């Protein structure tokens, strides 16, 4: 969730000492590279990597879905624009080149009642020229509206081969909603105290990023500074057991799991930090602390042979005193 530094200061948000943003440090062998800025945004919110390696990014300050090429020589392209909304949050792919995006109108840290919707973006027949001209536009359609949504934020598919259902975190209500993208039907399937907002001392953002691996739902709670998991039914989406804490994560936003589900890389929003969690051991370490990770908010795995051991990070940079969204690549010396 993109939060301006001024809001941190206004609320007196205190970061723990391990998350100081002034130092540039990295784990041995890890390199960070800025890929490209995205004009028209003050920061990036979420991202999804296409099978061809192109990266789709959303922004909390824009109703436009952008595509960023891993090649720094190519400028970002507009993929789709969503009418009637001003902000985009979560994005997930359910079929090859068929993505779903959350759009809403924000006021402070809550959505305007009735403004939240889930949109389908079909890129299978779309085409954009190298100069950014749309030859065949993406097919964009509204799946459903959510009249009572608080702050729909993170999103993932319910199960690995499920092309019909997504899970969405409501950071305001502290709940998880299941949506059938074929029918538009939705229901709240998880409401747990570990997902809720419990303190007024920290920002009122509960469950944030979420991802499913096998029959476990992993999630970050920004307000409670925790990374946790809960076993779920892959048919109903409901919890089948208690929540288990995995690590303390300050200002944790969104994250990605390793392909085998044993590690997580979490973007800490504000401290300019990328944290790696060893899930079986319940340990964590900072693998990157750099100004390249300004307002880091989400992480995704590379999908081609050239970036198989790389992560893409949604972040920002400062250009002439103004923040602008920036995609950053982190190359690791070990398998992800």
C-alpha angles and dihedrals in degrees: 000000000000111000124175118236090237089063090054090053094046091054094043092240109189119207120204118249096256091064101061109148098207098080125076109212136148139185112264111282096011117123130192121208128180108231103187143321120242110223116218094039132090091204141343123258109189142350145199127195118225121221089252090059097254114134123226114207135189129201132206088220098051140054090212127104109214133197119216122193119221084229107088090210093070120078121228114269131214109244101175142347123212117218120217096023133084102194138049126199128161127030131184137171117228100170130018105295093350110117136179122214133190115226127184146146112252128209109183106315097334136072121249104256111267095010099102119100142161116232132197117221113192112194098170095106099024124116133187124185122231091258091056098259112146108233096173116008125224115260107247123188137164114247098187146321126241109214095185101040116137103193114334105201128146122039139185139161116272095234137003097258097028110116095173108055137059133182118222128192119225103208092189099048097034093232143117121234125201117212129193102214092196096057103019091235115146140178140175106256104172130036112166132161090235089063096049136088110264107164134049091204092077131047114288095248115121124176107012124164117023135182135176124224117178104315098337128094111210120198146168122225109203095192095048094039093229140131110205146155137219129192113243141185110255090213102046101022090226123136115263096187144007128300115263121205115227106175145348108252120181116215090353114182122171129337146179131232125227116254091258094044095239098111138039130199112208128194112223106210111222104009093071089235138140113202126198118208123199098212101197092047095039091225130132138196137180109250096177134020110174143134085242084075095059108160091350107194112165143017134207136181122245114247106200132075090255095055102028090122095041136096127209116216127200107223143130142243135204118249116184092334096314127103116233129180116262134186114219129194123213115198115201129203091222138052119282 
